[in-house]
Coordinates of C-alpha atoms and ligand atoms in Angstrom, one line a residue:
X1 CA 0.0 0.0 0.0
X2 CA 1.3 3.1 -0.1
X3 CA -0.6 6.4 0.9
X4 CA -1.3 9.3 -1.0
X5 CA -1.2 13.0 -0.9
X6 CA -3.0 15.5 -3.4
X7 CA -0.8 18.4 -3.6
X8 CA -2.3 19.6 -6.4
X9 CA -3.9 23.5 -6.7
X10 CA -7.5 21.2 -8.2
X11 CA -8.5 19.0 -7.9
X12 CA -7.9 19.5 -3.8
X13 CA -8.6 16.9 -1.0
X14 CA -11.9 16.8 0.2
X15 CA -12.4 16.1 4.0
X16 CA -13.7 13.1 5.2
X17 CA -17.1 14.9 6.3
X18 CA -17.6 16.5 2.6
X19 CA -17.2 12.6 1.6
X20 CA -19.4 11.2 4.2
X21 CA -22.6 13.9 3.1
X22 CA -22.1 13.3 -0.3
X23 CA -22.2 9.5 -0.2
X24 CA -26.0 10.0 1.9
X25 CA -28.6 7.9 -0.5
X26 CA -30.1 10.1 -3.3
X27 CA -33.2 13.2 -2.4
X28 CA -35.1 14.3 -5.2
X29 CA -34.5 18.2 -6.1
X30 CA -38.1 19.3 -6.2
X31 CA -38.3 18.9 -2.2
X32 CA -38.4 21.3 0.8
X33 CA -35.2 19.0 1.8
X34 CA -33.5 20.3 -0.8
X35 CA -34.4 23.3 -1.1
X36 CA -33.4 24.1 2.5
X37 CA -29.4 23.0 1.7
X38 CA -30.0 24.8 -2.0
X39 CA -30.6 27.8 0.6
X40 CA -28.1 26.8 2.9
X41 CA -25.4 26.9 0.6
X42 CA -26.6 30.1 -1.6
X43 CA -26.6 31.3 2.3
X44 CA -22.6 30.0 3.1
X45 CA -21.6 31.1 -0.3
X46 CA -22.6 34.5 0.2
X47 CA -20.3 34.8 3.6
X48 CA -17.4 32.8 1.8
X49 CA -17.6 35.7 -1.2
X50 CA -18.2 38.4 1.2
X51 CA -21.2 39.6 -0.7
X52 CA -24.5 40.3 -0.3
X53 CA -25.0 39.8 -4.1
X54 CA -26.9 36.8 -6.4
X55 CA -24.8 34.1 -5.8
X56 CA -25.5 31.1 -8.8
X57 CA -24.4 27.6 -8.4
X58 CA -24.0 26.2 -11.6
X59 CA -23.7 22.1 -12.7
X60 CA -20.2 22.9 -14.3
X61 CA -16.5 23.1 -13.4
X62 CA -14.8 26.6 -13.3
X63 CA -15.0 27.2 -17.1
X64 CA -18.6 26.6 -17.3
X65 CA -18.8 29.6 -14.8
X66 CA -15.8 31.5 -17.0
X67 CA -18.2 31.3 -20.3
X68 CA -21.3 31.8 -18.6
X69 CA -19.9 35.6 -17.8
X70 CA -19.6 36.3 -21.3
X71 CA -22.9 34.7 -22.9
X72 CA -24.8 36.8 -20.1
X73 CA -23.1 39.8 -19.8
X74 CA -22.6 41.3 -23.7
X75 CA -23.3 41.7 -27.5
X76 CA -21.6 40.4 -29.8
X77 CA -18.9 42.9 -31.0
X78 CA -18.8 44.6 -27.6
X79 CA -15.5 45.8 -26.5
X80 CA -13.8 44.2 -23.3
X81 CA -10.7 44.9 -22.0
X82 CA -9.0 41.4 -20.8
X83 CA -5.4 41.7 -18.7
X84 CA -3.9 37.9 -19.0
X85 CA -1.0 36.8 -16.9
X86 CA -1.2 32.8 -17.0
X87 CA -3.1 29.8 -18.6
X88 CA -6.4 31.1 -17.6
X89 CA -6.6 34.6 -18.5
X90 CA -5.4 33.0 -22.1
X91 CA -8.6 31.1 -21.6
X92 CA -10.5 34.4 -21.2
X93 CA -9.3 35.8 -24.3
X94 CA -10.3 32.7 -26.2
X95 CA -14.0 32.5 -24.6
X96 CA -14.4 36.4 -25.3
X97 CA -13.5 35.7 -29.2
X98 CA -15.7 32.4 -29.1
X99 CA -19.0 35.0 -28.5
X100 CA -17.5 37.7 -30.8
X101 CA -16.4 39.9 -28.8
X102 CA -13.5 42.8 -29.6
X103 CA -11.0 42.3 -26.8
X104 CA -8.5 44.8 -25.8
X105 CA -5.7 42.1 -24.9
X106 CA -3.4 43.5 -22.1
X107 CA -0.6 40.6 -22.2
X108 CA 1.9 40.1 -19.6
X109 CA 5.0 37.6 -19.1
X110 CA 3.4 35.5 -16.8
X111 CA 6.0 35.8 -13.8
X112 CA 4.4 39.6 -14.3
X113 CA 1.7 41.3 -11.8
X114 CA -1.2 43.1 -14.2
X115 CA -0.8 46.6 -13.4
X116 CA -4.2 48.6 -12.4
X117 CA -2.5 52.0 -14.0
X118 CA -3.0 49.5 -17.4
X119 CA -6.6 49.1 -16.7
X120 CA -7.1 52.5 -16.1
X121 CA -5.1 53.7 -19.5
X122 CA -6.9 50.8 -21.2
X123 CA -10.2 52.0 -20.2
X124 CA -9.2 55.8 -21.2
X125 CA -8.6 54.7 -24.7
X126 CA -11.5 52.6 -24.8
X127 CA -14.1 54.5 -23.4
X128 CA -17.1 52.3 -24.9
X129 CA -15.5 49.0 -23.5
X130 CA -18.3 46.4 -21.6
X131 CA -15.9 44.5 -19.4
X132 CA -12.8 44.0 -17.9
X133 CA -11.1 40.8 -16.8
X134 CA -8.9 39.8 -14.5
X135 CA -7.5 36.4 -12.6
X136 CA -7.7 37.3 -9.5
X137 CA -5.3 34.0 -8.7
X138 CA -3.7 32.6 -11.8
X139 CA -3.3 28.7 -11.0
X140 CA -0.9 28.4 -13.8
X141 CA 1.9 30.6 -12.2
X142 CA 0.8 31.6 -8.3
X143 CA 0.5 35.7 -9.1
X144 CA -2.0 37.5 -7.6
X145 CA -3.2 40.2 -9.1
X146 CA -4.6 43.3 -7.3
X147 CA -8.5 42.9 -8.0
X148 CA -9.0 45.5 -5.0
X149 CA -7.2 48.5 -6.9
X150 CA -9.0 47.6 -9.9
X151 CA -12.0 47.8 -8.9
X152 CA -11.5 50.7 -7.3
X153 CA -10.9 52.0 -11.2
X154 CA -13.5 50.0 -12.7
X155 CA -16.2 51.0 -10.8
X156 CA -16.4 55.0 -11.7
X157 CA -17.1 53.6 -15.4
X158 CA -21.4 52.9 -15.4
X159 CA -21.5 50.3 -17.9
X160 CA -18.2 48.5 -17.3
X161 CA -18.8 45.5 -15.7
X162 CA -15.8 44.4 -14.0
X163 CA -15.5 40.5 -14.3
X164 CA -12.8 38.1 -11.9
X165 CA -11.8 34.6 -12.1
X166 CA -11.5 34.0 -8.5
X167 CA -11.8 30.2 -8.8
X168 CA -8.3 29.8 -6.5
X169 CA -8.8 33.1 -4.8
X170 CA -11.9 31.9 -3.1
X171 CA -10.9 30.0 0.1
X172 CA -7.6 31.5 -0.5
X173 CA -6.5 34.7 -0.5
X174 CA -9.0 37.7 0.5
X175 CA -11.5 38.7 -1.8
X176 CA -14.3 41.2 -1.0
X177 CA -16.5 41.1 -3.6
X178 CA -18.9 44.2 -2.3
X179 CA -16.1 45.9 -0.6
X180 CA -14.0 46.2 -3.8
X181 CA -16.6 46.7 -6.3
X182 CA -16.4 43.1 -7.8
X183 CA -19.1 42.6 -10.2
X184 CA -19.2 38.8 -10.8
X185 CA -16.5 36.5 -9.4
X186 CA -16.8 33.5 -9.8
X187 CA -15.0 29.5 -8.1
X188 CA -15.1 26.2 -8.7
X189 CA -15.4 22.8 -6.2
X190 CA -12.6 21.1 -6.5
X191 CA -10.6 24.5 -5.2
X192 CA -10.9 26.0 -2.0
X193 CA -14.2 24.5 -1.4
X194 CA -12.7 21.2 -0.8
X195 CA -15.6 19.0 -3.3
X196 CA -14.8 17.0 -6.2
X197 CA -15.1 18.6 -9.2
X198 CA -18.5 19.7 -10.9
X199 CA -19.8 22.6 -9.4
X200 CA -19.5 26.5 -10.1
X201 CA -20.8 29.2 -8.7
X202 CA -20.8 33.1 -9.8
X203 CA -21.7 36.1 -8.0
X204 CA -23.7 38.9 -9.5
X205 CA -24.0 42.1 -8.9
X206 CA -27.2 45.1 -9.6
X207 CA -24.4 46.3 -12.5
X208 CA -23.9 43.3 -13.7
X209 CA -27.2 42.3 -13.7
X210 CA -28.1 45.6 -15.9
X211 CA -25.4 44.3 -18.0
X212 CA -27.0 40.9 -18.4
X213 CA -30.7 43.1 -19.1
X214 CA -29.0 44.9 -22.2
X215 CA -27.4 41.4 -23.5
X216 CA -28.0 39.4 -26.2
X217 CA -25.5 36.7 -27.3
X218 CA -27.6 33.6 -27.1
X219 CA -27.9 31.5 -23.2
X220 CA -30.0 28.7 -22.2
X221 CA -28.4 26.1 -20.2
X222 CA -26.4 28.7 -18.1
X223 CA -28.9 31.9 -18.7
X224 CA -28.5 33.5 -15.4
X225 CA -32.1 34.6 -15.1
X226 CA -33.3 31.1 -15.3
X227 CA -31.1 30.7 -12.0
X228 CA -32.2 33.8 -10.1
X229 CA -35.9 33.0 -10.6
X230 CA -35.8 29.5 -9.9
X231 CA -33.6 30.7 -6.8
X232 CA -36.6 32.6 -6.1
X233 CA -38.5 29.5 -5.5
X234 CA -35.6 28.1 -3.6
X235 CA -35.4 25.8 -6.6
X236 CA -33.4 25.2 -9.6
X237 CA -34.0 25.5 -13.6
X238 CA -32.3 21.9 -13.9
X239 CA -31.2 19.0 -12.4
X240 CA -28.8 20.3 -9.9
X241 CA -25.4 18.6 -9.1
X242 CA -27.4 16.8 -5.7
X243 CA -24.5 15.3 -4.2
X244 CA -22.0 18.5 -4.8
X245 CA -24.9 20.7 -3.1
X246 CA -25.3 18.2 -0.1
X247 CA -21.4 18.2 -0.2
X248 CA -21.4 21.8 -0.3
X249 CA -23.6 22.3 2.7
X250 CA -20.9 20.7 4.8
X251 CA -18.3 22.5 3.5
X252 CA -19.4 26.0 4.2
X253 CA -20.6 24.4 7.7
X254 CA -16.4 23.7 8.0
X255 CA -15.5 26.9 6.7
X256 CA -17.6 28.8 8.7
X257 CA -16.7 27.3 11.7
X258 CA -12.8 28.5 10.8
X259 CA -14.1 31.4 9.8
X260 CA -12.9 33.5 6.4
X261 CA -10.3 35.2 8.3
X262 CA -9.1 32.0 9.9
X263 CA -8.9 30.2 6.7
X264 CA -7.1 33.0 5.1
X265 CA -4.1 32.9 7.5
X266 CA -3.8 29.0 7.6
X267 CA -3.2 29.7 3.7
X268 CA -0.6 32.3 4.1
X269 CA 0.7 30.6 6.4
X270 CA 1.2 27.3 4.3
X271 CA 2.0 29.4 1.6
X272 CA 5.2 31.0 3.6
X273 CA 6.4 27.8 4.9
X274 CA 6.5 25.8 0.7
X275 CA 8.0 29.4 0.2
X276 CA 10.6 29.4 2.6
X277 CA 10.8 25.5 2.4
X278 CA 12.1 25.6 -1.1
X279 CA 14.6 28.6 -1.1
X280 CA 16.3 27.1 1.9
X281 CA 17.0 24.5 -0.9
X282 CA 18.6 26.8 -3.0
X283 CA 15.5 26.6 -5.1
X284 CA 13.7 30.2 -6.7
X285 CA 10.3 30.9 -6.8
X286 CA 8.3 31.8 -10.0
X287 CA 6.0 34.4 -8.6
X288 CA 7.4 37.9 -8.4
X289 CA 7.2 39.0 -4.4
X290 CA 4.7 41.8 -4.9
X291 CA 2.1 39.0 -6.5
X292 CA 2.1 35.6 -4.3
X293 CA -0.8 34.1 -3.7
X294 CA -1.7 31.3 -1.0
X295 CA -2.9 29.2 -3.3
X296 CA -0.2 27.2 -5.2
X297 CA 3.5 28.0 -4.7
X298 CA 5.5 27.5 -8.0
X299 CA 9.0 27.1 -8.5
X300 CA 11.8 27.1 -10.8
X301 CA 13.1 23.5 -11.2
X302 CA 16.8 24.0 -10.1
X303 CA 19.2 24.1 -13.2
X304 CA 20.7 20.5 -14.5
X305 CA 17.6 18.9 -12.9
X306 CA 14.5 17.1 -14.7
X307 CA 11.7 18.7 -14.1
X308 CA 9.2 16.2 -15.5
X309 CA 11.5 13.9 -13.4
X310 CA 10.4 15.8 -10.1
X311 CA 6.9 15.5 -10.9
X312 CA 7.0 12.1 -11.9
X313 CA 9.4 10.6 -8.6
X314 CA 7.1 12.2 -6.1
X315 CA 3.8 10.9 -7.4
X316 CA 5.4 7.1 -8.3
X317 CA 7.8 6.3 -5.6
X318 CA 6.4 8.7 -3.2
X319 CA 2.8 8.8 -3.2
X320 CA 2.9 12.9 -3.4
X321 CA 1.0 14.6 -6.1
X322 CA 2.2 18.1 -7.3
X323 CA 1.4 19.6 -10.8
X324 CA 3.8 20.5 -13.1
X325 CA 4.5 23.6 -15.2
X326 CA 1.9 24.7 -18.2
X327 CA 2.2 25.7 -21.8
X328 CA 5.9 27.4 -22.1
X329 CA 6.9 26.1 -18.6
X330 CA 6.6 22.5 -18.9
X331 CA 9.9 20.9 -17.2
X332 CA 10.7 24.3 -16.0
X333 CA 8.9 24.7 -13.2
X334 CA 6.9 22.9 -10.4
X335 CA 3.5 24.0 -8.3
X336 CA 3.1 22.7 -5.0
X337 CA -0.8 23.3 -4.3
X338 CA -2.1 24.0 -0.9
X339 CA -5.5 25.2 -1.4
X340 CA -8.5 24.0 0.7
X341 CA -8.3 21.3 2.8
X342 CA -4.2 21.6 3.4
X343 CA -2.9 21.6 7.3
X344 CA 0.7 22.2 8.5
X345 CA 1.5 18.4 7.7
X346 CA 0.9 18.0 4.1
X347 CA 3.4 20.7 3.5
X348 CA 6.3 18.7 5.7
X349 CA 5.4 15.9 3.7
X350 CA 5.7 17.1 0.6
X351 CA 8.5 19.1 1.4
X352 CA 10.5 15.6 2.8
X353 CA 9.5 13.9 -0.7
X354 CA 10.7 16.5 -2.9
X355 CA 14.2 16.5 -0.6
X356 CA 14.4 12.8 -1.1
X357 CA 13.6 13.2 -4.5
X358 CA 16.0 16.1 -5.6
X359 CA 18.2 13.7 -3.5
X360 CA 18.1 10.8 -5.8
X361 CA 17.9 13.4 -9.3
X362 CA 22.0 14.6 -7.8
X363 CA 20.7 17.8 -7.0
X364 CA 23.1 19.4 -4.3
X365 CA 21.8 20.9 -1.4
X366 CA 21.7 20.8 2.7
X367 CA 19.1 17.6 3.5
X368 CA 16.5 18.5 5.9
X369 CA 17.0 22.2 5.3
X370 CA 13.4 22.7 3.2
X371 CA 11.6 21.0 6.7
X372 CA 13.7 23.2 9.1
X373 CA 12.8 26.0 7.1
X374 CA 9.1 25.2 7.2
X375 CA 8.9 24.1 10.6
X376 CA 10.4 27.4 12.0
X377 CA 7.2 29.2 10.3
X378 CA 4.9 27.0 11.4
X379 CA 6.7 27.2 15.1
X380 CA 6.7 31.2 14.3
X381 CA 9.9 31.3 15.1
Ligands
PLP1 C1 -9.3 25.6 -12.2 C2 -9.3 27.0 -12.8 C3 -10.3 27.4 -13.7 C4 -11.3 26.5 -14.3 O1 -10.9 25.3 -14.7 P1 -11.9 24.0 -14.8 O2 -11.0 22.9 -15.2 O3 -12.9 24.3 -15.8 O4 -12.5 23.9 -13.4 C5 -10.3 28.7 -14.1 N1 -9.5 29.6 -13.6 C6 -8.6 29.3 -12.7 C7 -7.7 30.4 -12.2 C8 -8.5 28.0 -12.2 O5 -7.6 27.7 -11.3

């Protein structure tokens, strides 16, 4: 036998009591037991966004929720302004030209920080422009971008809607979707909501909504209005995703009971420790120190050394799951995930395996120096 550990930024763990709700026998949806958790979780979700906003839950993963924004929010031929760092703002600019959209593509090197200043310039030059995007997390490379100081920009401009992919930012890293004038964010499951994979939800705000009232690029399955009104009813338009809601319940019940503030410093706090844990191995970190997330702690694979190799010994001979670079980075760097259900342990762990493994590859370093490292900020010393 040999135990195993998901260190991946998604799909993430999911607790034991998550697993336990979801594995209840079957409800129907059209019944007051359902529509109690429906109303539970639309209820959790709200404090886990920090909004007072819609909140959607939608039978899809995180993209579902990524191309719902555009079918409900524009026209085709709108303008919208999209700033891409990383894998998934790419994916933003292809959904935008999918529904015909004109997109004002602000690209950066992805060990870059999207500047707000850009946004603002962007929006002078484009004063009839629908939307701006941002990743508020960007999985592929561990920047976080400042969706605070954007909004604050975004906001002034009436029918600018102001779009983020916070699908690793959830459960991660702050985000205030009322405070900082956020008007649809949206997460996933298998992220910081510790559930399997399936399930989106997107928050909508009185802009966005008159957004979505002006729009007509063509919805059905993921029409937002078919959501609200059903959610009205304390019902849904279709099947929902049962066993992800009844999951879901549970969830938010553990993530209130830690609280959002609680569960954002056990992140940063894992986040600091793989941080520190790999440069006391000599190794360098992807993300640029103004823009780390909690969420997934990338690094450059140390010169001379495999990177596939990395991946590849931790998972077979050690059990440990980490992801790998994307796209240009393949092989050139690794991302150790520690979003959701992640305590002090998993990163010691992981941290011994990639020792022993960076061992066996002939890399040179101190052993035990990654653990000492992330022992002393778990010890706060
Ligand atoms: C996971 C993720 C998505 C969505 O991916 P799915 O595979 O569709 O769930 C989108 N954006 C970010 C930043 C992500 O991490």
């Amino acid at each position: 036998m040999q135990k195993k550990y998901l260190m991946t930024p998604g799909p993430t763990p999911v607790p034991s009591e998550v697993l336990l709700a979801q594995a209840r026998p079957m409800i129907h949806h059209r019944t007051p037991d359902f529509s109690a958790m429906l109303m539970e979780c639309v209820d959790g979700l709200k404090y886990v966004f920090q909004t007072a906003n819609d909140v959607l839950i939608l039978a899809c993963s995180g993209t579902g929720a990524m191309e719902s924004s555009f079918a409900n929010l524009f026209c085709a031929g709108d303008t919208v302004i999209v700033a891409r760092n990383g894998k998934f703002g790419d994916r933003m600019v292809s959904l935008a030209k999918v529904y015909g959209l004109v997109v004002v593509d602000l690209t950066y090197e992805w060990t870059e920080v999207v500047r707000p200043a850009d946004i603002a310039k962007a929006l002078e030059e484009h004063p009839d422009a629908r939307g701006v995007v941002v990743v508020q997390s960007e999985t592929s490379t561990g920047v976080l971008n400042d969706v605070e100081a954007i909004g604050a920009i975004v906001k002034d401009f009436d029918d600018c809607v102001f779009i983020v992919d916070s699908i690793t930012g959830i459960g991660a890293v702050p985000c205030l979707t009322d405070e900082w004038h956020l008007d649809v964010v949206m997460t996933g499951s298998q992220k910081g909501l510790m559930l399997p994979p399936g399930l989106a939800a997107v928050t909508v705000s009185p802009k966005a909504w008159r957004a979505y009232e002006r729009s007509t690029l063509p919805k059905f399955y993921f029409d937002w209005m078919r959501y609200k009104k059903n959610l009205d009813k304390q019902t849904t338009p279709f099947t929902p995703a049962v066993s992800l809601v009844v999951g879901l319940t549970e969830a938010l019940r553990l993530m209130r009971e830690e609280t959002i503030e609680g569960i954002i410093s056990r992140h940063s706090r894992l986040a600091e420790a793989t941080r520190k844990g790999c440069e006391a191995l000599g190794m360098k970190l992807f993300a640029p120190p103004e823009g780390r997330g909690s969420a997934v702690t990338p690094v450059w694979v140390p010169e001379g050394v495999d990177g596939k190799k990395i991946v590849s010994i931790m998972k077979n001979k050690y059990g440990v799951t980490i992801a790998g670079g994307q796209d240009d980075y393949v092989g050139r760097i690794f991302r150790v995930g520690h979003l959701g259900y992640f305590g002090d342990f998993d990163i010691i762990t992981t941290l011994a395996a990639l020792e022993m493994t960076l061992a066996e590859l002939g890399y040179d370093f101190e052993r035990g120096a990654g653990i000492k490292a992330a022992e002393a900020v778990f010890m706060g010393e």
